[in-house]
Short mmCIF file of C-alpha atoms and ligand atoms in Angstrom, two decimals:
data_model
loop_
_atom_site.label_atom_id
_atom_site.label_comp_id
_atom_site.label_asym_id
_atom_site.label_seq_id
_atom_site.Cartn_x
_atom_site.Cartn_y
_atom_site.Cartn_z
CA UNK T 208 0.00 0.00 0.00
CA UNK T 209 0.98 3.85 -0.56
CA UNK T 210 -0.15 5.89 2.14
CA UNK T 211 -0.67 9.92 0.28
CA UNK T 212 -0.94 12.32 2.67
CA UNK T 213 -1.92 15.93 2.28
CA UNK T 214 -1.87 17.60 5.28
CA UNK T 215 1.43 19.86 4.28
CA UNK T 216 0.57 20.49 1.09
CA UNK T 217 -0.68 23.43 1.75
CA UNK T 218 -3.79 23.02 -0.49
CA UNK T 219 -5.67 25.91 -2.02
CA UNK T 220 -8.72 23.58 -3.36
CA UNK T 221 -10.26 20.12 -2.62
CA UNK T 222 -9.10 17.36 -4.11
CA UNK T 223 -12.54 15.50 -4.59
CA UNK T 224 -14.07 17.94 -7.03
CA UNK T 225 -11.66 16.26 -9.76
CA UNK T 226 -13.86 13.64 -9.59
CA UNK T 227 -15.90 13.83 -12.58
CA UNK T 228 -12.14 13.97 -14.60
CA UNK T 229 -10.95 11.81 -12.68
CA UNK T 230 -13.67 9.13 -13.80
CA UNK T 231 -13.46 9.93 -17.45
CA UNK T 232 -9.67 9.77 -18.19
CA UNK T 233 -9.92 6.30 -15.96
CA UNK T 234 -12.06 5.15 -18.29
CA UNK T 235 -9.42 5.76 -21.23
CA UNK T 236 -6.99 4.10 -19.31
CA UNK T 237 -8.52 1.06 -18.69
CA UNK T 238 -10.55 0.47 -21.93
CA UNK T 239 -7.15 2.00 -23.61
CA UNK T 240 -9.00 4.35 -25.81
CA UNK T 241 -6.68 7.81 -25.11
CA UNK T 242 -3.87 8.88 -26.71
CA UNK T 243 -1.02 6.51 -27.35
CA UNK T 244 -3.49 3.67 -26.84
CA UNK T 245 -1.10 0.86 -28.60
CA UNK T 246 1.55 1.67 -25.39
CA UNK T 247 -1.02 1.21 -22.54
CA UNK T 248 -0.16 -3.24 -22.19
CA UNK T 249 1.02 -2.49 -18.85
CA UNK T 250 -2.73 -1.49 -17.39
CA UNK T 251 -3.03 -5.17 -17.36
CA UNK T 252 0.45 -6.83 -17.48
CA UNK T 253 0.50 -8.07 -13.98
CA UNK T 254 -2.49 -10.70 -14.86
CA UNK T 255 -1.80 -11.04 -18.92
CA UNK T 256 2.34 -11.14 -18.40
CA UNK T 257 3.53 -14.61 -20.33
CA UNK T 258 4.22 -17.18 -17.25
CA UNK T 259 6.41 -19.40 -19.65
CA UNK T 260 8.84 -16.54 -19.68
CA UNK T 261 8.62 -15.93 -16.06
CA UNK T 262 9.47 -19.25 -15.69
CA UNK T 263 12.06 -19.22 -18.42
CA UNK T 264 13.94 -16.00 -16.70
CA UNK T 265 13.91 -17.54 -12.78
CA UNK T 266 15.94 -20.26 -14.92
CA UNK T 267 18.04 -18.51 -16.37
CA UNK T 268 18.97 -16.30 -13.30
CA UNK T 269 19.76 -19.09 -11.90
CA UNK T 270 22.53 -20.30 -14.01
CA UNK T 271 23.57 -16.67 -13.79
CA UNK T 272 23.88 -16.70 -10.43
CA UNK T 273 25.54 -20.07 -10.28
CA UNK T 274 27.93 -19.43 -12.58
CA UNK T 275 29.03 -15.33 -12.69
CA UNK T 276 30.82 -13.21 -10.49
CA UNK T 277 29.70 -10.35 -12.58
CA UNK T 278 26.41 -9.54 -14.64
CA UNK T 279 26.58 -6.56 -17.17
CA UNK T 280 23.29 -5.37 -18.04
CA UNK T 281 23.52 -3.30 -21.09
CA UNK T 282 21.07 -0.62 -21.93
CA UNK T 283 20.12 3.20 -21.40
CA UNK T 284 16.67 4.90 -20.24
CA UNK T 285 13.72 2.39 -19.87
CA UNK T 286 15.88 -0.16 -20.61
CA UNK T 287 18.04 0.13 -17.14
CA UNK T 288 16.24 2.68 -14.83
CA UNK T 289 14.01 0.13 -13.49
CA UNK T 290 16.28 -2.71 -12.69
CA UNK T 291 19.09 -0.84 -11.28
CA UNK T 292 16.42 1.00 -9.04
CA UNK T 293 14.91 -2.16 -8.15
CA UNK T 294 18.26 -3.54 -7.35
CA UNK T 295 19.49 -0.65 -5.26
CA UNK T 296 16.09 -0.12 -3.09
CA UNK T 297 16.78 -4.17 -2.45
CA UNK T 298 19.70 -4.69 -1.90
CA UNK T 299 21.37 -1.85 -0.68
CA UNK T 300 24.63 -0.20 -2.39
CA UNK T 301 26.83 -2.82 -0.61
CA UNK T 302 25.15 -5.75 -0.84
CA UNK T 303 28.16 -8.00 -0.94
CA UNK T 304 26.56 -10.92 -2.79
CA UNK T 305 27.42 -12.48 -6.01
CA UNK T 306 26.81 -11.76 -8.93
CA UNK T 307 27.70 -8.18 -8.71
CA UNK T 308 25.97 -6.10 -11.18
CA UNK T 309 27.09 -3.80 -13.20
CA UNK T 310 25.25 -1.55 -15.44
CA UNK T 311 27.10 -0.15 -18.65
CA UNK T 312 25.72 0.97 -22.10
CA UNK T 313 24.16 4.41 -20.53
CA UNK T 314 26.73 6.59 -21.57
CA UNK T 315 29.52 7.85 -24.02
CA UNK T 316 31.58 8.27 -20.96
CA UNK T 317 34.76 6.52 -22.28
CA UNK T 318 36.67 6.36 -18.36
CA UNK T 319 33.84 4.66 -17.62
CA UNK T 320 33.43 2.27 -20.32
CA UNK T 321 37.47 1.41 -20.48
CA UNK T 322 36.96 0.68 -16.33
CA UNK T 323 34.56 -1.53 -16.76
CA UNK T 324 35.97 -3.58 -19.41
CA UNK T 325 39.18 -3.53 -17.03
CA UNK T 326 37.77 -4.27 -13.58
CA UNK T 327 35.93 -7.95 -15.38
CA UNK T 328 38.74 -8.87 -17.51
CA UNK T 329 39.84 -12.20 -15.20
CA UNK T 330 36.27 -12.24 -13.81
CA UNK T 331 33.50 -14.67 -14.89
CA UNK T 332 31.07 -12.72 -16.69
CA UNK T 333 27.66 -12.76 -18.53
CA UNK T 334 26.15 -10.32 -20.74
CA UNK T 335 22.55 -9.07 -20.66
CA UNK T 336 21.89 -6.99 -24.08
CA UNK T 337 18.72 -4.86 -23.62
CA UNK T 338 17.20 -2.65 -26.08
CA UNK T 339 13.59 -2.32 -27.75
CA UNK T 340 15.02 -0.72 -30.82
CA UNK T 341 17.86 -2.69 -30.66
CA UNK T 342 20.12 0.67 -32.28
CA UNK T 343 20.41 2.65 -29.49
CA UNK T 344 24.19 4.29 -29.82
CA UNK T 345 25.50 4.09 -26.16
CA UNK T 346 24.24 0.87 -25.75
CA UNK T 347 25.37 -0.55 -29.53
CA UNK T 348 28.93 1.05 -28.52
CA UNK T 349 29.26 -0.76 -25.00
CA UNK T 350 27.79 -4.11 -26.40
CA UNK T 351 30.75 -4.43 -29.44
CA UNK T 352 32.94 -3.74 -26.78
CA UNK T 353 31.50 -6.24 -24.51
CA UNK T 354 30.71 -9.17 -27.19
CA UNK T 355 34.28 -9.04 -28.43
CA UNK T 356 35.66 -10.05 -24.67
CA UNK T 357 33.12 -12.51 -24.14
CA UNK T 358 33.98 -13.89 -27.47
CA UNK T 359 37.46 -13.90 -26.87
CA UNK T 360 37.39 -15.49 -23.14
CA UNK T 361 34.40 -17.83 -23.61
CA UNK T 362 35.08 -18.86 -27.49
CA UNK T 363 32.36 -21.39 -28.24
CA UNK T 364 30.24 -21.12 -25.15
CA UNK T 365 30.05 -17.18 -25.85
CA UNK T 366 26.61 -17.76 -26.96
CA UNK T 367 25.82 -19.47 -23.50
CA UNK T 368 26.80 -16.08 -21.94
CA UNK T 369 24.95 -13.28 -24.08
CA UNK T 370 21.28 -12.96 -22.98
CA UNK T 371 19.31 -10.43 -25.33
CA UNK T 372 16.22 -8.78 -24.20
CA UNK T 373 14.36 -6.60 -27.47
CA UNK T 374 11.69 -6.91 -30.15
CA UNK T 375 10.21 -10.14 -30.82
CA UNK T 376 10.90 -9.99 -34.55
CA UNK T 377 12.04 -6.47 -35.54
CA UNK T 378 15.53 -4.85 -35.21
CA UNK T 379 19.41 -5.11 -35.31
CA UNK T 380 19.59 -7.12 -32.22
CA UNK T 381 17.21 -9.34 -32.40
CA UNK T 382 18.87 -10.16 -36.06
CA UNK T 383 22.66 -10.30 -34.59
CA UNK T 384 21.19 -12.49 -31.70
CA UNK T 385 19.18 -14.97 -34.31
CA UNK T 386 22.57 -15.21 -35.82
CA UNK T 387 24.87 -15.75 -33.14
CA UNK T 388 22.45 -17.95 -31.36
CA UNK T 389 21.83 -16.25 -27.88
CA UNK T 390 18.75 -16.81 -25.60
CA UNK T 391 16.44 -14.04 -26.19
CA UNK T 392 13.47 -12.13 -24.04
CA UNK T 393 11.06 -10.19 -25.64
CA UNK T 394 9.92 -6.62 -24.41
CA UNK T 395 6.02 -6.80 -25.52
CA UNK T 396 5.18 -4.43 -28.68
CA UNK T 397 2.71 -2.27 -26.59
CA UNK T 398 4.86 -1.81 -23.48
CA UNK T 399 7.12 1.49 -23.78
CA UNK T 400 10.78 1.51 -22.58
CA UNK T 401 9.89 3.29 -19.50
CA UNK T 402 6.80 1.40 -18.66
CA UNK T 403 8.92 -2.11 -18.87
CA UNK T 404 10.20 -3.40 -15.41
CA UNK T 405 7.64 -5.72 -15.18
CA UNK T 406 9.17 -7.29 -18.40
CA UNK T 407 11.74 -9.14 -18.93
CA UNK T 408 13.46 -5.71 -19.62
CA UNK T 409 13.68 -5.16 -15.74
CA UNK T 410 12.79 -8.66 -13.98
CA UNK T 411 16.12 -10.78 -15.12
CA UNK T 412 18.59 -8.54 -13.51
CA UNK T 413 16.28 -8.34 -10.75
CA UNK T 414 16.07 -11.67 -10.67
CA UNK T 415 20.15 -12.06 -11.01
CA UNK T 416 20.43 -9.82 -8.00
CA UNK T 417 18.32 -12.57 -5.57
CA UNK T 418 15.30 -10.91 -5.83
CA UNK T 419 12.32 -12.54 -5.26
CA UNK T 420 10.63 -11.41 -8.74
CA UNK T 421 7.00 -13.11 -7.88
CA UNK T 422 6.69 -11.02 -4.80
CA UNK T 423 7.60 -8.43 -6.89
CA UNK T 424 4.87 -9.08 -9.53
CA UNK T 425 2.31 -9.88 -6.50
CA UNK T 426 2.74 -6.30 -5.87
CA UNK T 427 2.26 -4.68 -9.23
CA UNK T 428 -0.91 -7.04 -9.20
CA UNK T 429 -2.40 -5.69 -5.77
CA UNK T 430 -1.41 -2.74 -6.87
CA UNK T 431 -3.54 -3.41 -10.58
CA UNK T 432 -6.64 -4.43 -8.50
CA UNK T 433 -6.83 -1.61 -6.37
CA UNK T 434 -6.38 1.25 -8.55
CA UNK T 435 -9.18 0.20 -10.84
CA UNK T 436 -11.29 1.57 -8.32
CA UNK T 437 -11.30 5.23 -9.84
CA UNK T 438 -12.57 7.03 -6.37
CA UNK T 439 -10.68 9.57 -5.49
CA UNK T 440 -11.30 8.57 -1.54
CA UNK T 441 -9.27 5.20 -2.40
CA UNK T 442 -7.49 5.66 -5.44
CA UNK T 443 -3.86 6.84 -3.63
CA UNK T 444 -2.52 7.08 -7.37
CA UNK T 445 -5.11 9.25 -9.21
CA UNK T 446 -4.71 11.33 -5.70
CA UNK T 447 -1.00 11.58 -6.69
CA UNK T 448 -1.98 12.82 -9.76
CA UNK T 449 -4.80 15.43 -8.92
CA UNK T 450 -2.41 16.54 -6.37
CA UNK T 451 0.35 17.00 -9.04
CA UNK T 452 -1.87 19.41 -11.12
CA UNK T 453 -2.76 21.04 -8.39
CA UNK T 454 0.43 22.33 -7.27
CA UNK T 455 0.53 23.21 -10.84
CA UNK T 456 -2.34 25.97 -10.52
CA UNK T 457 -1.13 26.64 -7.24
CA UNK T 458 1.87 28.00 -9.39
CA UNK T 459 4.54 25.51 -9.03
CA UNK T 460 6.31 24.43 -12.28
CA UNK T 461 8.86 21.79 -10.90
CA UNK T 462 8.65 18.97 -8.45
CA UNK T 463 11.65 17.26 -5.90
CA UNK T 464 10.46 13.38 -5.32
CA UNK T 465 12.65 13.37 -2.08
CA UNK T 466 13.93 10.12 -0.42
CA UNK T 467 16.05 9.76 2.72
CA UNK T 468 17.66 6.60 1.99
CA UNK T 469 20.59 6.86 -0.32
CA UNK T 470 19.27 3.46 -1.66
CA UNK T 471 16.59 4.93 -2.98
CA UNK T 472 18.39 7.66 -5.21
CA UNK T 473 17.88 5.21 -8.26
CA UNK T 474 14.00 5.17 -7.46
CA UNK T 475 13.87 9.01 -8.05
CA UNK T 476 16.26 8.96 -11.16
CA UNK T 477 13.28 6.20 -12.93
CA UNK T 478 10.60 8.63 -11.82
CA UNK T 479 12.23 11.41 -13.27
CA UNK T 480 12.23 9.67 -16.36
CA UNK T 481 9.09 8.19 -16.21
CA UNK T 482 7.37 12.07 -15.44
CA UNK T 483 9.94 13.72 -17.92
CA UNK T 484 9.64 11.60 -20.86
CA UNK T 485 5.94 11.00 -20.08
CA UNK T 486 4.91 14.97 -19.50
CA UNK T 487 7.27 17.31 -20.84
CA UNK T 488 6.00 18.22 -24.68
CA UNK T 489 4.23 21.18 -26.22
CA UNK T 490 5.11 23.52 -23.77
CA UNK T 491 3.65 21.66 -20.59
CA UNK T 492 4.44 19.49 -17.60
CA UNK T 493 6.09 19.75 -14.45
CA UNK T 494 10.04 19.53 -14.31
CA UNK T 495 10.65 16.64 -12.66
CA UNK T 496 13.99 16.98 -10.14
CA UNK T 497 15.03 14.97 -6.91
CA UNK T 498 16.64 15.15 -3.95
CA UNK T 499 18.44 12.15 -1.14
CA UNK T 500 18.34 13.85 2.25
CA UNK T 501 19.43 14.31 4.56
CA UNK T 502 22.73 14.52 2.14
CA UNK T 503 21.24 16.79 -0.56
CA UNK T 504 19.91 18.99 2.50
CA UNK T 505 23.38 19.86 2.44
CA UNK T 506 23.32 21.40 -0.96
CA UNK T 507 20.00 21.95 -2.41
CA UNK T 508 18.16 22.35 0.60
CA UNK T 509 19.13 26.15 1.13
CA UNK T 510 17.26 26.81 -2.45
CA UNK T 511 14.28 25.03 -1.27
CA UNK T 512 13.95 26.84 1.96
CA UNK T 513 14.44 30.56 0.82
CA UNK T 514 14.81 30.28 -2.87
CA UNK T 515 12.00 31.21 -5.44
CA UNK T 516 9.10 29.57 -4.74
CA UNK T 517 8.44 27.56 -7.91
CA UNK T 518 8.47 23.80 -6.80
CA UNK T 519 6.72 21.20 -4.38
CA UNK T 520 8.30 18.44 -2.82
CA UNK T 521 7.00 14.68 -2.77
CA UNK T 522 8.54 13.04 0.16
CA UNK T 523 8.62 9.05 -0.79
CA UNK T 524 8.97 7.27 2.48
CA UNK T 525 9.65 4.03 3.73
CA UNK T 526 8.46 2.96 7.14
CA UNK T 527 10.75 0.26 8.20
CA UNK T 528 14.27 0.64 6.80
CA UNK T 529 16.03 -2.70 5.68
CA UNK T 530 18.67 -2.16 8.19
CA UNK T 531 19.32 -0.42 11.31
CA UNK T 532 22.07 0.67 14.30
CA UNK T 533 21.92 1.95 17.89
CA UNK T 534 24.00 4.71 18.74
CA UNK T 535 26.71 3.64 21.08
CA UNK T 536 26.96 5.20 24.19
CA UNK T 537 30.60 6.04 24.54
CA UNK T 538 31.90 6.99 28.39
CA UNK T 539 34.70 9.95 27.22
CA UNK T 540 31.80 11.84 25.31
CA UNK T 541 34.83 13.86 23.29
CA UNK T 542 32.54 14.23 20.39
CA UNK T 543 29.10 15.05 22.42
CA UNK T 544 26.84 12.84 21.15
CA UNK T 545 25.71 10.87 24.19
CA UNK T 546 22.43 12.46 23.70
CA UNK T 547 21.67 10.17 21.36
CA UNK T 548 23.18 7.11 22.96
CA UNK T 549 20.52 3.71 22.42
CA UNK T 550 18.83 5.61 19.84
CA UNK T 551 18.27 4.28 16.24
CA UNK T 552 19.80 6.13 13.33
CA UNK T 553 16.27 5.35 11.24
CA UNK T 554 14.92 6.87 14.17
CA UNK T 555 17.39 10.32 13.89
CA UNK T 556 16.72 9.93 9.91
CA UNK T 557 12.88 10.34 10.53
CA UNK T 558 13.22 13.18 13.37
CA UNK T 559 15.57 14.62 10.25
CA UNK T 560 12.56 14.16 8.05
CA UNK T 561 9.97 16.31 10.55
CA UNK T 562 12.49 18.51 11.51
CA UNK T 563 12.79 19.41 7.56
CA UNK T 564 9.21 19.16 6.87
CA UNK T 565 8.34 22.02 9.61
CA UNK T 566 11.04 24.20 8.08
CA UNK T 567 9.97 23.78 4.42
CA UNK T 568 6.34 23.65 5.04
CA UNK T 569 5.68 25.95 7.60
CA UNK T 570 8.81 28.76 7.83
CA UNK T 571 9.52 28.33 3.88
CA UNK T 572 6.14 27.65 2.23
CA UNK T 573 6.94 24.84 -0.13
CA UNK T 574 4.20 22.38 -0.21
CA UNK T 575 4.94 18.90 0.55
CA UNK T 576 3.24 15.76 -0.65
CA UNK T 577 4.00 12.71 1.70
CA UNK T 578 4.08 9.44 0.10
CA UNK T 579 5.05 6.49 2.84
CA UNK T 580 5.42 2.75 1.79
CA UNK T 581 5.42 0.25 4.61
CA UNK T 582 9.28 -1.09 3.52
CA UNK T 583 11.57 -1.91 0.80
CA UNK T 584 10.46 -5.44 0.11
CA UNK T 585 9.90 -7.00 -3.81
CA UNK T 586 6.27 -6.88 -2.99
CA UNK T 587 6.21 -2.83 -1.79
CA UNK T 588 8.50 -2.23 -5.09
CA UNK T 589 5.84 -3.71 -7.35
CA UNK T 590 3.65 -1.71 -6.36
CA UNK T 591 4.98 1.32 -5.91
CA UNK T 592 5.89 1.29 -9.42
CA UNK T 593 2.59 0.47 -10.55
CA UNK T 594 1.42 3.54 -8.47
CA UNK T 595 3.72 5.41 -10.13
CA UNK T 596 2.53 4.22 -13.90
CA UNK T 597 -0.90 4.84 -13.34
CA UNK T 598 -0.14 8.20 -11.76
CA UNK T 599 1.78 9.33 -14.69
CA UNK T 600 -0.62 8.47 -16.92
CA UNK T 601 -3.64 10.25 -15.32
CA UNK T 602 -1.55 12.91 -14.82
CA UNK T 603 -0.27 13.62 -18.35
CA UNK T 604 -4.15 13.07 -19.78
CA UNK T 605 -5.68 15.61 -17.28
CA UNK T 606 -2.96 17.76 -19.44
CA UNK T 607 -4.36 15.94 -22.51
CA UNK T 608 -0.67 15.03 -23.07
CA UNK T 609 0.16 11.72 -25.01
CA UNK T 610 2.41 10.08 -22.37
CA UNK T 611 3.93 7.22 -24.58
CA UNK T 612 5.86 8.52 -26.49
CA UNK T 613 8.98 10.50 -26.49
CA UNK T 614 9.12 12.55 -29.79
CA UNK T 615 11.84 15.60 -28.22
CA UNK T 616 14.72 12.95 -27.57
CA UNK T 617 15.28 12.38 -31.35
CA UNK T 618 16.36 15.66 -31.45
CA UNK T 619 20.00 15.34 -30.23
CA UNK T 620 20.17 12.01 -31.71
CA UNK T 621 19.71 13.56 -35.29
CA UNK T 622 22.39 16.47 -34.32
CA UNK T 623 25.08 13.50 -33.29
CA UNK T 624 24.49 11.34 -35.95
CA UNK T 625 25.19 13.87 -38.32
CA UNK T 626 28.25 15.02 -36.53
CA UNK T 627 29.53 11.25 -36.44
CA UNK T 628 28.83 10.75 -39.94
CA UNK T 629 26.55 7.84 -39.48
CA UNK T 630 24.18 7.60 -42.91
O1 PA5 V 159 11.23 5.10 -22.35
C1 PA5 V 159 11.78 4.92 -23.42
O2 PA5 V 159 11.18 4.43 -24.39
C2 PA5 V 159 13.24 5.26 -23.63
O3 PA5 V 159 13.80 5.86 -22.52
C3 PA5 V 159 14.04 4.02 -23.97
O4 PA5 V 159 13.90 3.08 -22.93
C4 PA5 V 159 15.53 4.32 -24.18
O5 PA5 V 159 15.69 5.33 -25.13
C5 PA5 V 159 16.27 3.07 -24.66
O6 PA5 V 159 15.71 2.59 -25.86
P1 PA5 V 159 15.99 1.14 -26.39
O7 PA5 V 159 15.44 0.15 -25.43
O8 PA5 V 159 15.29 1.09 -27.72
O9 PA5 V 159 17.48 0.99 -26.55
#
């Protein structure tokens, strides 16, 4: 469950009277009659998902994790938002567990790219390829890269060692990977990059990592069963969502999703994509930005408190954190902080949290939305992503927005190609 609360929001209209809009864009959702219809297979993807697959990918992670001290997953955007989030909130940043995963193909960042390749060199590696278009340039770069040193380490079990994940039938990948002979996912036809970590896209590094990925789809179904309930009493997404426009007349043009676990930094970078990609054309949408505090307290939090007063924060919480510490007492005192002796730091992280709440809220006037799930289990990730999908979608219809598809980020990719000469 997602708890929304509203109480520091600082609200200059009731919620409820969206009702009526509320009811007809649900309607498009569910009978997948709005805009970008042919993208909306994830509505019902936690009942309709293909259980052979499933199957097929708990099998495969298996040998994965039998056999690899290192898994690269290879992709950029939709293709590697989800997993490495879902890894991260998991597992933690340290989670000291093998296979280690690695994600590469998300940039033209050549240190990066040459470290990789040097830190699994005498390592045993697999590969997972992921792309819907199967041409994406960062991720085409790192892959040639990648297939040549699995080729030359591996030789004739290199095949064994390349998963792909893309198109059923169309593309450049799925083509090299007929020819070459690797196992193959598919990411559905009507399931956007961004939309896809309920796919195979997101669920076999998941799965790689140790997590349980049928909790994980137990959530996105709970999650699918209760938001078809449109009423805005119940509905803790469409509230999301209502709220979000909201803020928007209340004259705030960005939003900060703030966590205060540094594990889940990767959660906010996948909603920023998610909202960004999904909202931001013809001249609307709310700038999606983030913030981990207490760290980023440090740093952006002076702008929040007493800079100009054009964004709302969305505090995504987690109840129980997946570890904890008492504070030792410690009899010399140098450093004075016996005051906190036998108390927990999750307990000082959420007296942080009020503490900043009562500043932003009520001495600097930012609105805050407060989002809490109950922990960081597969099962509380599956549905808060769901949460988040049907959100976004209400959201960019009430702006009458098509939210599937992405035509701005062509742009740049036109300029480069060009510039690199490719035909
Ligand atoms: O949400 C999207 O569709 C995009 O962010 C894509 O996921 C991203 O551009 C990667 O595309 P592809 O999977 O085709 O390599």
């Amino acid at each position: 469950m997602i708890k929304v609360e509203t109480k520091y929001a600082l609200l200059q209209e009731d919620l409820l009277s969206y009702q009526e809009e509320v009811n007809r864009i649900h309607e498009m959702i569910d009978n997948k009659t709005g805009k970008g219809n042919d993208f909306l297979g994830w509505v019902d993807w936690p009942d309709t998902y293909d259980k052979e697959e499933f199957e097929r990918i708990i099998e495969v992670s298996e040998e994965v994790k039998a056999n690899a001290d290192v898994l690269l997953v290879c992709g950029i955007g939709g293709s590697y938002l989800g997993a490495r989030s879902a890894i991260e909130m998991m597992n933690g940043l340290y989670p000291q567990r093998k296979p280690e995963i690695i994600f590469i193909g998300n940039t033209f960042s050549s240190t990066y790219l040459k470290q990789v390749c040097d830190y699994i060199k005498d390592k045993s590696f697999y590969v997972n390829v992921i792309s819907k278009s199967g041409t994406t340039t960062e991720t085409s770069i790192a892959f040639r890269f990648l297939k040549n040193m699995v080729e030359e380490k591996y030789g004739e079990e290199a095949s064994q060692r390349i998963i792909a994940t893309t198109d059923k039938a169309r593309g450049t990948l799925k083509a090299l990977a007929a020819q070459k002979g690797y196992r193959t996912f598919v990411i559905p036809d009507d399931i956007g990059g961004r939309y896809s970590v309920f796919t195979a896209v997101g669920l076999l590094p998941i799965a790689c990592a140790g997590v349980d990925i049928r909790e994980l789809m137990r959530g996105s179904k709970a999650a699918m069963d209760d938001f078809r309930n449109p009423d805005l009493h119940v509905n803790s997404a469409y509230q999301y969502a209502v709220l979000r426009r909201m803020m928007e007349k209340q004259g705030k043009s960005a939003e900060m999703l703030v966590t205060y676990d540094l594990s889940m930094t990767m959660i906010t970078e996948w909603w920023k994509q998610l909202f960004g990609e999904s909202e931001g054309k013809e001249g609307k949408g709310i700038l999606p930005t983030s913030g981990t505090f207490s760290t980023d307290l440090h740093s952006l939090g002076q702008f929040v408190q007493e800079g100009k007063k054009m964004l709302f924060e969305t505090l995504l919480l987690v109840e129980k954190p997946m570890l904890d510490m008492t504070f030792p007492t410690d009899d010399e005192n140098l450093d004075n902080m016996n005051y906190l002796s036998g108390k927990s730091i999750d307990w000082v992280n959420k007296m942080a949290c009020l503490g900043t709440l009562e500043a932003h809220v009520e001495q600097g006037n930012v609105p805050n939305i407060v989002l809490t799930l109950e922990d960081n289990s597969a099962y509380s990730y599956g549905y808060m992503i769901y949460f988040f999908f049907k959100a976004c979608a209400m959201s960019c219809y009430m702006l009458d927005i098509n939210p599937f598809n992405q035509p701005g980020v062509e742009v740049y990719k036109k300029n480069m190609f060009r510039l690199l000469g490719k035909e």
